[in-house]
Amino acid sequence: MIIIISGCSGVFDGNDGSKAVSYEETVAKTDVWLTEDIIRGSNTSLDNVTSKLNLPLLSPENAVISWSADKDGIIDTATGTVVQSLVDEDVILKAEILLDKYKKEKTFKVKVKYSQGKRDQEIVDKDYIWLDFNKIKGINTKESEITS
């Protein structure tokens, strides 16, 4: 258990209630704690993201974490939900760790992999538009009167 006491310069570590850890140390501990293994969720790595990420808003030391991404619409930084597109998307995910006046930023390189299902549908849609009577008519002159 961690207790934050207003007006003090640190956080009690909760083990024996007597040791105060400075806010700066707490932010540093959070930086060490916040790793790829924490945020990747059920994905095998941040280089192969196909499902929701785990983006904690509070560390075990009670430091606040806020998230942002360099590209809109690919990773919802409020929920961790990823949106797969027709191509792989490289995203820089930034965590800002904050406690009192102490702040640290940490970045993660994330590759959101393309969705094969979306890619297949795009191919079908383009072929549907391309394939018209003029491409397949042969000697026929009317769509309604096919003879060969």
Coordinates of C-alpha atoms in Angstrom, one line a residue:
M1 CA 0.0 0.0 0.0
I2 CA 1.3 3.5 -0.9
I3 CA 0.0 6.5 1.0
I4 CA 0.4 10.0 -0.4
I5 CA 0.4 12.7 2.2
S6 CA -0.3 16.2 1.0
G7 CA 2.4 18.7 1.9
C8 CA 5.2 16.2 2.3
S9 CA 8.1 15.8 -0.2
G10 CA 7.7 12.1 -0.7
V11 CA 5.6 9.0 -0.7
F12 CA 5.7 6.4 2.1
D13 CA 6.7 3.1 0.7
G14 CA 4.0 1.2 2.7
N15 CA 6.4 -1.5 3.9
D16 CA 7.0 -0.1 7.4
G17 CA 5.4 3.3 7.1
S18 CA 8.6 5.1 8.0
K19 CA 10.6 5.4 4.8
A20 CA 9.6 8.2 2.6
V21 CA 10.5 7.9 -1.1
S22 CA 10.9 11.2 -2.9
Y23 CA 8.5 12.1 -5.8
E24 CA 11.5 12.2 -8.1
E25 CA 12.5 8.6 -7.0
T26 CA 8.9 7.5 -7.5
V27 CA 8.8 8.9 -11.1
A28 CA 12.1 7.1 -11.7
K29 CA 10.7 3.8 -10.4
T30 CA 7.7 4.2 -12.6
D31 CA 9.9 4.7 -15.6
V32 CA 11.7 1.5 -14.8
W33 CA 8.4 -0.4 -14.2
L34 CA 6.8 0.8 -17.4
T35 CA 8.1 -1.6 -20.0
E36 CA 7.0 -3.3 -23.2
D37 CA 5.9 -6.3 -21.2
I38 CA 3.5 -4.1 -19.2
I39 CA 1.9 -2.3 -22.2
R40 CA 1.9 -5.0 -24.9
G41 CA -1.2 -6.8 -23.5
S42 CA -1.8 -10.1 -25.3
N43 CA 0.4 -9.1 -28.2
T44 CA 3.7 -11.0 -28.7
S45 CA 5.7 -7.8 -29.0
L46 CA 5.3 -4.1 -29.8
D47 CA 6.6 -5.0 -33.3
N48 CA 3.5 -7.1 -33.9
V49 CA 0.5 -5.4 -32.5
T50 CA -2.9 -6.8 -33.6
S51 CA -5.0 -6.3 -30.4
K52 CA -5.6 -4.0 -27.5
L53 CA -2.7 -2.5 -25.6
N54 CA -2.5 -2.1 -21.8
L55 CA -2.0 1.6 -21.2
P56 CA -2.0 2.0 -17.4
L57 CA -3.1 5.5 -16.1
L58 CA -1.5 5.0 -12.6
S59 CA 1.7 3.2 -11.6
P60 CA 2.0 0.9 -8.6
E61 CA 3.8 3.9 -7.0
N62 CA 0.7 6.1 -7.7
A63 CA 2.4 8.2 -10.4
V64 CA 0.0 9.4 -13.0
I65 CA 0.6 8.3 -16.6
S66 CA -0.9 10.0 -19.6
W67 CA -0.6 8.7 -23.1
S68 CA -0.3 10.2 -26.6
A69 CA 0.6 8.9 -30.1
D70 CA 2.2 10.6 -33.0
K71 CA -0.5 9.4 -35.4
D72 CA -4.3 9.8 -34.9
G73 CA -6.8 7.0 -35.4
I74 CA -4.5 4.0 -35.0
I75 CA -4.1 3.6 -31.2
D76 CA -6.8 5.0 -28.9
T77 CA -4.7 6.2 -26.1
A78 CA -7.7 6.4 -23.7
T79 CA -8.5 2.7 -24.1
G80 CA -5.5 1.0 -25.7
T81 CA -7.7 -0.2 -28.6
V82 CA -5.8 -0.5 -32.0
V83 CA -7.3 0.0 -35.4
Q84 CA -5.7 -2.1 -38.1
S85 CA -5.6 -0.7 -41.6
L86 CA -4.6 -2.0 -45.0
V87 CA -0.9 -1.6 -44.3
D88 CA 1.4 -1.9 -41.3
E89 CA 1.5 1.4 -39.3
D90 CA 4.5 2.6 -37.3
V91 CA 3.4 4.6 -34.3
I92 CA 5.4 6.4 -31.6
L93 CA 3.5 6.0 -28.3
K94 CA 4.5 8.5 -25.6
A95 CA 3.9 8.0 -21.8
E96 CA 4.2 11.0 -19.6
I97 CA 4.8 10.1 -16.0
L98 CA 3.9 12.8 -13.5
L99 CA 4.0 13.1 -9.7
D100 CA 3.8 16.5 -8.1
K101 CA 6.2 18.7 -10.1
Y102 CA 8.3 15.8 -11.3
K103 CA 7.8 14.6 -14.9
K104 CA 9.4 12.1 -17.2
E105 CA 8.6 11.1 -20.7
K106 CA 9.1 7.6 -22.1
T107 CA 8.5 6.5 -25.7
F108 CA 7.7 3.2 -27.3
K109 CA 7.9 2.2 -31.0
V110 CA 4.8 0.3 -31.9
K111 CA 4.0 -1.5 -35.2
V112 CA 0.3 -2.1 -35.7
K113 CA 0.1 -4.9 -38.2
Y114 CA -2.2 -4.7 -41.2
S115 CA -5.5 -6.6 -41.3
Q116 CA -5.5 -9.3 -44.0
G117 CA -9.3 -9.3 -43.9
K118 CA -9.4 -5.6 -44.7
R119 CA -6.7 -6.0 -47.4
D120 CA -8.7 -8.9 -49.0
Q121 CA -11.9 -6.8 -49.0
E122 CA -10.1 -3.9 -50.7
I123 CA -8.9 -6.2 -53.5
V124 CA -12.4 -7.6 -54.0
D125 CA -13.8 -4.1 -54.1
K126 CA -11.3 -2.8 -56.7
D127 CA -11.8 -5.9 -58.9
Y128 CA -15.5 -5.4 -58.7
I129 CA -15.2 -1.8 -60.0
W130 CA -12.6 -2.8 -62.7
L131 CA -14.5 -5.9 -64.0
D132 CA -17.3 -4.7 -66.3
F133 CA -19.1 -5.9 -69.4
N134 CA -16.5 -4.3 -71.8
K135 CA -13.7 -6.4 -70.3
I136 CA -15.5 -9.8 -70.7
K137 CA -18.0 -9.3 -73.6
G138 CA -16.0 -11.0 -76.3
I139 CA -18.1 -11.0 -79.4
N140 CA -21.3 -10.1 -77.5
T141 CA -22.6 -6.6 -78.0
K142 CA -25.3 -6.4 -75.2
E143 CA -25.3 -7.6 -71.6
S144 CA -28.8 -8.8 -72.0
E145 CA -28.0 -10.9 -75.2
I146 CA -25.1 -13.2 -74.4
T147 CA -24.5 -15.8 -77.1
S148 CA -21.0 -17.0 -76.5

